[in-house]
Coordinates of C-alpha atoms in Angstrom, one line a residue:
Chain A
X120 CA -77.2 -25.9 62.6
X121 CA -77.8 -29.4 63.3
X122 CA -81.3 -29.4 61.8
X123 CA -82.2 -32.3 59.5
X124 CA -83.4 -31.0 56.2
X125 CA -84.8 -32.7 53.2
X126 CA -82.9 -30.5 50.8
X127 CA -79.7 -32.3 50.8
X128 CA -80.9 -35.7 49.9
X129 CA -83.0 -34.2 47.2
X130 CA -79.9 -32.4 45.9
X131 CA -77.8 -35.5 45.9
X132 CA -80.6 -37.3 44.1
X133 CA -80.8 -34.5 41.5
X134 CA -76.9 -34.7 41.0
X135 CA -77.0 -38.4 40.6
X136 CA -79.9 -38.2 38.0
X137 CA -78.1 -35.4 36.0
X138 CA -74.5 -36.5 36.4
X139 CA -74.3 -40.3 36.9
X140 CA -77.3 -41.6 35.0
X141 CA -76.1 -39.9 31.8
X142 CA -72.6 -41.1 32.4
X143 CA -74.0 -44.8 32.7
X144 CA -76.1 -44.2 29.6
X145 CA -73.1 -42.9 27.7
X146 CA -71.0 -45.8 28.9
X147 CA -73.7 -48.1 27.5
X148 CA -73.9 -46.3 24.3
X149 CA -70.2 -46.4 23.9
X150 CA -70.5 -50.1 23.3
X151 CA -73.2 -49.8 20.6
X152 CA -73.9 -48.6 17.1
X153 CA -77.0 -46.7 17.0
X154 CA -78.7 -43.9 15.1
X155 CA -79.3 -41.2 17.7
X156 CA -81.2 -42.6 20.7
X157 CA -83.3 -45.0 18.6
X158 CA -82.8 -48.0 20.7
X159 CA -85.0 -50.3 18.6
X160 CA -82.2 -50.7 16.1
X161 CA -79.4 -50.9 18.6
X162 CA -76.5 -53.3 17.9
X163 CA -73.7 -54.0 20.2
X164 CA -70.2 -53.5 18.8
X165 CA -66.8 -52.5 19.8
X166 CA -66.4 -50.4 16.5
X167 CA -66.2 -47.2 18.5
X168 CA -63.1 -48.3 20.3
X169 CA -61.5 -49.0 16.9
X170 CA -62.8 -45.7 15.4
X171 CA -61.2 -43.8 18.3
X172 CA -57.8 -45.0 17.1
X173 CA -58.5 -44.0 13.5
X174 CA -55.7 -41.7 12.4
X175 CA -58.1 -39.2 10.9
X176 CA -58.8 -38.0 14.5
X177 CA -55.2 -37.8 15.7
X178 CA -54.8 -34.3 14.6
X179 CA -57.9 -33.3 16.6
X180 CA -56.5 -35.0 19.8
X181 CA -53.2 -33.4 19.2
X182 CA -54.7 -29.9 18.5
X183 CA -56.8 -30.1 21.5
X184 CA -53.9 -31.0 23.8
X185 CA -51.2 -28.9 22.3
X186 CA -53.2 -25.8 21.6
X187 CA -55.1 -25.7 24.9
X188 CA -51.9 -26.5 26.8
X189 CA -50.2 -23.5 25.2
X190 CA -53.3 -21.4 25.8
X191 CA -53.5 -22.4 29.5
X192 CA -49.9 -21.8 30.0
X193 CA -50.2 -18.4 28.5
X194 CA -53.2 -17.6 30.8
X195 CA -51.1 -18.6 33.7
X196 CA -48.2 -16.6 32.6
X197 CA -50.5 -13.6 32.2
X198 CA -52.9 -14.4 34.9
X199 CA -50.5 -15.1 37.8
X200 CA -48.8 -11.6 37.8
X201 CA -52.2 -9.8 37.2
X202 CA -53.7 -11.8 40.3
X203 CA -50.6 -10.9 42.3
X204 CA -50.7 -7.2 41.4
X205 CA -54.4 -7.2 42.2
X206 CA -53.8 -8.5 45.8
X207 CA -51.1 -5.9 46.2
X208 CA -53.5 -2.9 45.4
X209 CA -54.2 -1.1 48.6
X210 CA -57.1 1.1 47.6
X211 CA -60.2 -1.1 47.8
X212 CA -61.8 1.2 45.2
X213 CA -59.2 0.6 42.5
X214 CA -59.0 -3.1 43.3
X215 CA -62.8 -3.6 43.1
X216 CA -63.1 -1.6 39.8
X217 CA -60.1 -3.6 38.3
X218 CA -61.6 -7.0 39.5
X219 CA -65.0 -6.0 37.9
X220 CA -63.1 -5.1 34.7
X221 CA -61.9 -8.6 34.5
X222 CA -65.3 -10.2 34.9
X223 CA -67.1 -7.7 32.7
X224 CA -66.0 -9.3 29.4
X225 CA -67.9 -12.5 30.4
X226 CA -71.1 -10.6 30.1
X227 CA -70.3 -9.9 26.6
X228 CA -71.5 -12.8 24.5
X229 CA -68.7 -15.4 24.0
X230 CA -69.6 -16.2 20.3
X231 CA -69.5 -12.4 19.6
X232 CA -66.1 -12.0 21.2
X233 CA -64.9 -14.9 19.0
X234 CA -66.4 -13.1 16.0
X235 CA -64.6 -10.0 17.1
X236 CA -61.2 -11.8 16.7
X237 CA -62.3 -13.5 13.5
X238 CA -63.1 -10.1 11.9
X239 CA -59.7 -8.7 13.0
X240 CA -57.8 -11.8 11.9
X241 CA -59.2 -11.8 8.4
X242 CA -57.0 -10.6 5.6
X243 CA -59.5 -8.0 4.8
X244 CA -60.7 -6.3 7.8
X245 CA -61.5 -2.9 9.1
X246 CA -57.8 -2.4 9.9
X247 CA -57.1 -2.2 6.1
X248 CA -58.0 1.4 6.1
X249 CA -55.0 2.1 8.5
X250 CA -52.7 -0.1 6.4
X251 CA -52.6 -3.2 8.5
X252 CA -53.8 -6.6 7.4
X253 CA -53.6 -9.8 9.6
X254 CA -53.9 -13.0 7.8
X255 CA -54.3 -15.4 10.7
X256 CA -57.4 -17.2 10.2
X257 CA -56.6 -20.9 10.2
X258 CA -53.3 -20.4 12.1
X259 CA -52.8 -22.0 15.6
X260 CA -52.0 -18.6 16.8
X261 CA -55.5 -17.3 16.1
X262 CA -57.0 -20.2 18.0
X263 CA -54.7 -19.7 21.0
X264 CA -55.4 -16.1 21.2
X265 CA -59.1 -16.8 21.0
X266 CA -58.7 -19.3 23.9
X267 CA -56.6 -17.0 26.0
X268 CA -59.0 -14.1 25.6
X269 CA -62.2 -16.2 26.2
X270 CA -60.9 -18.1 29.4
X271 CA -58.4 -15.8 31.0
X272 CA -60.7 -14.5 33.8
X273 CA -61.2 -18.2 34.8
X274 CA -57.4 -18.4 35.5
X275 CA -57.1 -15.1 37.3
X276 CA -59.8 -15.6 39.9
X277 CA -58.7 -18.9 41.5
X278 CA -55.2 -17.6 41.7
X279 CA -56.4 -14.3 43.2
X280 CA -58.5 -16.2 45.8
X281 CA -55.6 -18.3 46.8
X282 CA -53.2 -15.4 47.0
X283 CA -55.6 -13.4 48.9
X284 CA -56.0 -16.1 51.5
X285 CA -52.3 -16.3 52.0
X286 CA -51.2 -15.6 55.6
X287 CA -49.0 -12.4 55.5
X288 CA -47.2 -13.5 58.6
X289 CA -45.7 -16.3 56.7
X290 CA -44.2 -13.9 54.2
X291 CA -42.9 -11.6 56.8
X292 CA -41.3 -14.6 58.6
X293 CA -39.6 -15.6 55.4
X294 CA -38.1 -12.0 55.2
X295 CA -37.1 -12.0 58.9
X296 CA -35.3 -15.3 58.3
X297 CA -33.2 -13.6 55.6
X298 CA -34.9 -14.7 52.4
X299 CA -34.7 -12.5 49.5
X300 CA -37.8 -11.4 47.5
X301 CA -37.3 -14.1 44.9
X302 CA -36.5 -16.8 47.4
X303 CA -39.7 -15.8 49.3
X304 CA -41.7 -16.0 46.2
X305 CA -40.2 -19.4 45.2
X306 CA -40.4 -21.1 48.4
X307 CA -43.4 -19.5 50.2
X308 CA -45.7 -17.7 47.9
X309 CA -45.7 -20.0 44.9
X310 CA -46.1 -23.3 46.7
X311 CA -49.0 -21.9 48.7
X312 CA -50.8 -20.6 45.6
X313 CA -50.4 -24.0 43.8
X314 CA -54.0 -25.1 44.5
X315 CA -55.2 -21.9 42.8
X316 CA -53.0 -22.6 39.8
X317 CA -54.3 -26.2 39.6
X318 CA -57.9 -25.1 39.5
X319 CA -57.2 -22.2 37.2
X320 CA -55.4 -24.6 34.8
X321 CA -58.4 -27.0 34.9
X322 CA -60.9 -24.2 34.4
X323 CA -59.0 -23.0 31.3
X324 CA -57.7 -26.2 29.8
X325 CA -60.9 -28.2 29.6
X326 CA -63.3 -25.7 28.1
X327 CA -60.6 -24.5 25.6
X328 CA -59.9 -28.1 24.5
X329 CA -63.6 -28.9 24.0
X330 CA -65.1 -25.7 22.7
X331 CA -66.4 -26.3 19.2
X332 CA -67.6 -22.7 18.2
X333 CA -64.2 -21.3 18.7
X334 CA -62.2 -23.4 16.2
X335 CA -65.1 -23.3 13.8
X336 CA -64.8 -19.6 13.6
X337 CA -61.1 -19.0 13.9
X338 CA -59.7 -22.0 12.0
X339 CA -61.5 -21.4 8.7
X340 CA -62.3 -25.1 8.8
X341 CA -58.6 -26.1 9.0
X342 CA -58.1 -27.0 12.6
X343 CA -60.5 -29.3 14.5
X344 CA -60.5 -30.0 18.2
X345 CA -62.1 -32.6 20.4
X346 CA -65.3 -30.6 20.8
X347 CA -65.8 -30.6 16.9
X348 CA -65.7 -34.3 16.7
X349 CA -68.0 -34.8 19.6
X350 CA -70.3 -32.2 18.2
X351 CA -70.5 -33.6 14.8
X352 CA -71.1 -37.1 16.1
X353 CA -74.1 -35.9 18.1
X354 CA -75.3 -33.5 15.6
X355 CA -74.9 -34.2 11.9
X356 CA -74.0 -37.8 11.9
X357 CA -76.1 -39.0 14.8
X358 CA -73.4 -41.4 15.8
X359 CA -74.2 -41.3 19.5
X360 CA -72.0 -44.3 20.3
X361 CA -68.8 -42.8 19.2
X362 CA -69.7 -39.4 20.7
X363 CA -70.5 -41.1 23.9
X364 CA -67.2 -42.9 24.0
X365 CA -65.3 -39.6 23.6
X366 CA -67.4 -38.0 26.3
X367 CA -66.9 -40.9 28.8
X368 CA -63.1 -40.6 28.3
X369 CA -63.4 -37.0 29.1
X370 CA -65.5 -37.6 32.1
X371 CA -62.9 -40.1 33.3
X372 CA -60.1 -37.6 32.9
X373 CA -62.1 -35.0 34.7
X374 CA -62.8 -37.4 37.5
X375 CA -59.1 -38.1 37.9
X376 CA -58.3 -34.3 38.0
X377 CA -61.1 -33.9 40.6
X378 CA -59.7 -36.4 42.9
X379 CA -56.4 -34.7 42.6
X380 CA -57.9 -31.2 43.3
X381 CA -60.0 -32.6 46.2
X382 CA -56.8 -33.8 47.9
X383 CA -55.2 -30.4 47.7
X384 CA -58.3 -28.4 48.4
X385 CA -60.8 -30.3 50.6
X386 CA -63.6 -27.8 50.8
X387 CA -63.5 -26.8 47.1
X388 CA -62.8 -23.2 48.0
X389 CA -60.5 -22.5 45.1
X390 CA -62.8 -23.1 42.1
X391 CA -64.1 -19.6 42.2
Chain B
X289 CA -40.8 3.7 38.9
X290 CA -39.9 0.8 36.8
X291 CA -42.0 -1.4 39.0
X292 CA -44.9 0.9 38.5
X293 CA -44.6 0.9 34.8
X294 CA -44.3 -2.9 34.6
X295 CA -47.4 -3.3 36.8
X296 CA -49.3 -0.9 34.8
X297 CA -48.4 -2.6 31.5
X298 CA -49.2 -6.0 32.8
X299 CA -52.7 -4.8 33.7
X300 CA -53.1 -2.9 30.4
X301 CA -52.0 -5.8 28.2
X302 CA -54.3 -8.2 29.9
X303 CA -57.2 -5.8 29.7
X304 CA -56.4 -5.3 26.0
X305 CA -56.5 -9.1 25.3
X306 CA -60.0 -9.2 27.0
X307 CA -61.4 -6.0 25.5
X308 CA -60.1 -5.9 21.8
X309 CA -62.9 -8.3 20.5
X310 CA -65.5 -6.3 22.5
X311 CA -64.2 -3.0 21.0
X312 CA -64.5 -4.4 17.5
X313 CA -68.1 -5.4 18.3
X314 CA -68.8 -1.9 19.5
X315 CA -67.3 -0.6 16.3
X316 CA -69.4 -2.8 14.2
X317 CA -72.5 -1.8 16.1
X318 CA -72.2 1.7 14.6
X319 CA -71.0 0.8 11.1
X320 CA -73.4 1.5 8.4
X321 CA -72.1 -1.3 6.2
X322 CA -73.3 -4.9 6.4
X323 CA -69.8 -6.1 5.6
X324 CA -67.5 -6.2 8.5
X325 CA -64.4 -5.2 6.6
X326 CA -65.5 -1.8 5.4
X327 CA -66.6 1.2 7.3
X328 CA -69.4 3.2 5.5
X329 CA -70.1 5.8 8.1
X330 CA -71.6 6.2 11.5
X331 CA -75.1 5.0 12.2
X332 CA -77.3 4.2 15.1
X333 CA -79.8 2.3 13.1
X334 CA -78.8 -1.1 14.4
X335 CA -79.7 0.0 17.9
X336 CA -83.3 0.6 16.7
X337 CA -83.2 -2.6 14.8
X338 CA -83.0 -4.6 18.0
X339 CA -86.6 -4.0 18.7
X340 CA -87.7 -4.6 15.1
X341 CA -85.8 -7.8 14.6
X342 CA -88.5 -10.1 16.1
X343 CA -86.5 -13.3 16.6
X344 CA -83.5 -11.5 18.0
X345 CA -85.6 -9.5 20.3
X346 CA -87.5 -12.6 21.5
X347 CA -84.1 -14.4 21.9
X348 CA -82.9 -11.6 24.1
X349 CA -86.0 -11.8 26.3
X350 CA -85.5 -15.5 26.6
X351 CA -81.9 -15.0 27.6
X352 CA -82.9 -12.6 30.4
X353 CA -85.8 -14.6 31.5
X354 CA -83.9 -17.8 31.7
X355 CA -81.0 -16.1 33.5
X356 CA -83.2 -14.3 36.0
X357 CA -85.2 -17.4 36.9
X358 CA -82.3 -19.7 37.0
X359 CA -80.4 -17.2 39.2
X360 CA -83.3 -16.8 41.6
X361 CA -84.1 -20.5 41.9
X362 CA -80.4 -21.6 42.1
X363 CA -79.6 -18.8 44.7
X364 CA -82.4 -19.9 47.1
X365 CA -81.7 -23.7 46.6
X366 CA -78.0 -23.2 46.8
X367 CA -78.2 -21.3 50.1
X368 CA -80.1 -24.0 51.7
X369 CA -77.9 -26.7 50.2
X370 CA -74.9 -24.8 51.4
X371 CA -76.4 -24.6 55.0
X372 CA -77.2 -28.3 54.9
X373 CA -73.7 -29.2 53.6
X374 CA -72.0 -27.1 56.4
X375 CA -73.8 -29.1 59.1
X376 CA -72.5 -32.4 57.7
X377 CA -69.7 -34.3 59.3
X378 CA -66.3 -33.8 57.5
X379 CA -66.3 -37.1 55.6
X380 CA -69.9 -36.7 54.1
X381 CA -69.2 -33.0 53.5
X382 CA -66.2 -33.7 51.3
X383 CA -68.3 -36.3 49.4
X384 CA -71.1 -33.8 48.6
X385 CA -68.7 -31.0 47.7
X386 CA -67.0 -33.5 45.4
X387 CA -70.4 -34.2 43.7
X388 CA -71.2 -30.5 43.7
X389 CA -67.9 -29.8 41.9
X390 CA -68.6 -32.2 39.0
X391 CA -70.8 -29.8 36.9
X392 CA -68.3 -26.9 37.5
X393 CA -65.3 -28.9 36.3
X394 CA -66.9 -31.0 33.6
X395 CA -66.5 -29.7 30.0
X396 CA -69.5 -27.8 28.8
X397 CA -69.9 -30.0 25.8
X398 CA -70.1 -33.1 28.1
X399 CA -72.5 -31.5 30.4
X400 CA -74.7 -30.4 27.5
X401 CA -74.7 -33.8 26.0
X402 CA -75.3 -35.6 29.3
X403 CA -78.3 -33.4 29.9
X404 CA -79.6 -33.9 26.4
X405 CA -79.4 -37.6 26.8
X406 CA -81.1 -37.8 30.1
X407 CA -83.8 -35.3 29.1
X408 CA -84.7 -37.3 26.1
X409 CA -84.7 -40.6 28.2
X410 CA -87.1 -38.9 30.6
X411 CA -89.2 -38.0 27.6
X412 CA -89.1 -34.3 28.3
X413 CA -90.3 -31.9 25.5
X414 CA -87.2 -29.7 24.5
X415 CA -87.6 -26.1 24.7
X416 CA -87.7 -23.3 27.4
X417 CA -88.1 -25.7 30.3
X418 CA -85.3 -28.0 29.5
X419 CA -83.0 -25.1 28.9
X420 CA -84.1 -23.6 32.3
X421 CA -83.5 -26.9 34.0
X422 CA -80.0 -27.1 32.5
X423 CA -79.2 -23.5 33.6
X424 CA -80.4 -24.3 37.2
X425 CA -78.2 -27.4 37.0
X426 CA -75.0 -25.6 36.3
X427 CA -75.8 -22.5 38.5
X428 CA -76.4 -24.2 41.8
X429 CA -72.9 -25.5 42.3
X430 CA -71.5 -22.1 41.8
X431 CA -73.8 -20.6 44.4
X432 CA -73.0 -23.4 46.9
X433 CA -69.4 -22.9 46.4
X434 CA -69.4 -19.1 46.9
X435 CA -71.4 -19.5 50.1
X436 CA -69.3 -22.3 51.7
X437 CA -66.2 -20.1 52.7
X438 CA -68.5 -17.5 54.4
X439 CA -70.1 -20.3 56.4
X440 CA -66.8 -21.6 57.5
X441 CA -65.7 -18.0 58.5
X442 CA -68.8 -17.7 60.7
X443 CA -68.6 -18.3 64.4
X444 CA -70.2 -21.7 65.0
X445 CA -71.6 -20.6 68.3
X446 CA -73.7 -17.7 66.9
X447 CA -76.5 -20.0 65.9
X448 CA -76.5 -21.8 69.2
X449 CA -76.4 -18.4 71.0
X450 CA -79.4 -17.2 69.0
X451 CA -81.2 -20.4 69.9
X452 CA -80.3 -20.0 73.6
X453 CA -81.6 -16.5 73.5
X454 CA -85.0 -17.9 72.4
X455 CA -84.9 -17.8 68.6
X456 CA -86.6 -20.6 66.7
X457 CA -84.6 -22.4 64.1
X458 CA -86.1 -20.4 61.4
X459 CA -85.5 -17.0 63.2
X460 CA -81.9 -17.9 63.9
X461 CA -81.3 -18.7 60.3
X462 CA -82.9 -15.5 59.1
X463 CA -81.6 -13.1 61.7
X464 CA -78.1 -14.5 62.4
X465 CA -76.9 -16.8 59.6
X466 CA -78.3 -15.2 56.5
X467 CA -76.9 -11.7 57.4
X468 CA -73.4 -13.3 58.1
X469 CA -73.4 -15.0 54.7
X470 CA -75.0 -12.2 52.7
X471 CA -71.9 -11.4 50.8
X472 CA -71.5 -15.0 49.7
X473 CA -75.1 -15.2 48.6
X474 CA -74.9 -12.1 46.5
X475 CA -71.6 -13.1 44.9
X476 CA -73.1 -16.6 44.2
X477 CA -76.1 -15.1 42.6
X478 CA -73.9 -12.8 40.4
X479 CA -71.7 -15.7 39.3
X480 CA -74.8 -17.7 38.5
X481 CA -76.3 -14.9 36.5
X482 CA -73.0 -14.4 34.6
X483 CA -72.7 -18.0 33.7
X484 CA -76.4 -18.3 32.6
X485 CA -76.4 -15.1 30.4
X486 CA -73.3 -16.0 28.5
X487 CA -73.9 -19.8 28.2
X488 CA -73.9 -21.2 24.7
X489 CA -72.8 -24.8 24.6
X490 CA -75.2 -26.2 27.2
X491 CA -78.1 -24.1 26.0
X492 CA -77.4 -25.4 22.4
X493 CA -77.8 -29.0 23.5
X494 CA -80.8 -28.5 25.8
X495 CA -83.1 -26.3 23.8
X496 CA -85.5 -27.1 21.0
X497 CA -88.8 -26.4 19.5
X498 CA -87.6 -23.1 18.1
X499 CA -86.7 -21.7 21.6
X500 CA -83.4 -19.8 21.3
X501 CA -81.5 -17.5 23.5
X502 CA -79.1 -14.9 22.4
X503 CA -76.1 -17.3 22.0
X504 CA -78.0 -20.1 20.0
X505 CA -79.7 -17.3 18.0
X506 CA -76.3 -16.0 16.9
X507 CA -74.8 -19.4 16.2
X508 CA -77.7 -20.5 14.1
X509 CA -77.5 -17.3 11.9
X510 CA -73.7 -16.9 11.5
X511 CA -72.8 -16.8 7.8
X512 CA -76.5 -16.4 6.9
X513 CA -78.4 -13.4 5.5
X514 CA -80.6 -13.5 8.5
X515 CA -77.8 -12.4 10.8
X516 CA -78.4 -8.9 11.9
X517 CA -75.8 -6.4 13.3
X518 CA -78.4 -5.5 15.8
X519 CA -76.8 -8.3 17.8
X520 CA -73.6 -6.2 18.0
X521 CA -75.7 -3.2 19.1
X522 CA -77.4 -5.2 21.9
X523 CA -74.0 -6.5 23.1
X524 CA -72.6 -3.0 23.1
X525 CA -75.5 -1.7 25.2
X526 CA -74.9 -4.5 27.7
X527 CA -71.1 -3.9 28.0
X528 CA -71.3 -0.2 28.2
X529 CA -74.2 -0.2 30.5
X530 CA -72.5 -2.6 32.9
X531 CA -69.2 -0.8 32.8
X532 CA -70.8 2.5 33.7
X533 CA -73.0 0.9 36.5
X534 CA -70.0 -0.9 37.9
X535 CA -67.8 2.2 38.1
X536 CA -70.7 4.2 39.5
X537 CA -71.4 1.7 42.2
X538 CA -67.7 1.5 43.2
X539 CA -67.2 5.1 43.4
X540 CA -70.4 5.7 45.4
X541 CA -69.8 2.7 47.7
X542 CA -66.3 3.8 48.5
X543 CA -67.2 7.5 49.3
X544 CA -69.7 6.0 51.8
X545 CA -67.1 3.9 53.3
X546 CA -64.8 6.7 53.7
X547 CA -67.5 8.8 55.5
X548 CA -68.0 5.9 58.0
X549 CA -64.4 5.7 58.8

């Protein structure tokens, strides 16, 4: 397969144009005050860095970190056993159907799934007719449930992949050497599935911390996340500088996470 | 016995978390009332409404058009890119894979805004083509990633063997490599399609000129009079249709396998 082909350089250029050029542009915009992309009235300023420390945004940062950490941990708590059970199913028919059942919700529109929860969590809902009324809109609980339900499959699959790859002889060896089931799990299975956990965590944490439609619908306007601030700066207020600064910070965080994942998982096998 | 029950209930609870909102959407799709909190009786009128609601119908067509095109293009490109990556030396391979992972791990909102900024700098006209470009952008990395493990599993010598036996490069790729990585290509295409058809945030930032897909149509009409429950009906058709298809394929596929064994 040692044929030189043109596609790779083209792909690398395409990635650079669509990943690094916008990063540089945002880095530049982060140091400016501008209305949208109107560069004729651009002024340099460090105000965006001051704004970022404005206490009015602290709740959004805190919510993003706290709520999506809880949601991702819940995804892990639910997703790990599910992935484990899936790898243990012997009949390939049952396993395939179940795997497909976990992907299927992603074909159902994300916004509509969120609206589904919104309708259920409203004080007056279709459940009133059977005497139940939730009044959860605006509560952190509603947001967390929404996040878990939206991103759970993204936790199950990387863990399933890493468990599936696990060499069975290692587990047998551990039993042969006298380890109990729990010991085997703790010192063989869990450490070997850590890369799957890391990528699952990244795949659920980031999107839930930055989704803006989900808190818009499930918080009744009470709880804002990072995504809402970024969205309103690029949308309503055309404050591209401030929005860019937040995006740049996110990119830097992602970059650090990627270096970390790349060390554990050199070929990127575990993101799917 | 206890083990079985706990296994069963874990799976059941997980499926419930995933399917409760979908069931509510199904329920609303046959509810005669426009208000989501009351049930006025069973109706199928929203299903007919899908075709009458012009903007919704157009948005659905756009969603499918973009998803099919983006999947086709990114599957073809992704396959060649994966082949090219696998022939790189370790150090370069890791670097390209690192680059390739960026769009996957990046937050959707950052990807959307990045693309919006670069598209407006390039002076592109926002609409169907910018949305298509954006979808191809985030689909290719998934295709590449799902093909890479298959390439690694393949015997490195089989390509050389084919060449020794007189195949041209093109023939060897077509007759030896492609069949060996077929499963990876198919699953890559499926993932790409799944990502494209459900995307909201990136589409939201990269579209314009009145071009909407199903997600952006819903978002723009929430809380407005122009929102039609026909959207629920369409979503229900997709979910039920897929559920039936998947179960059918699995049942059929497995009985074939058993015969072969």
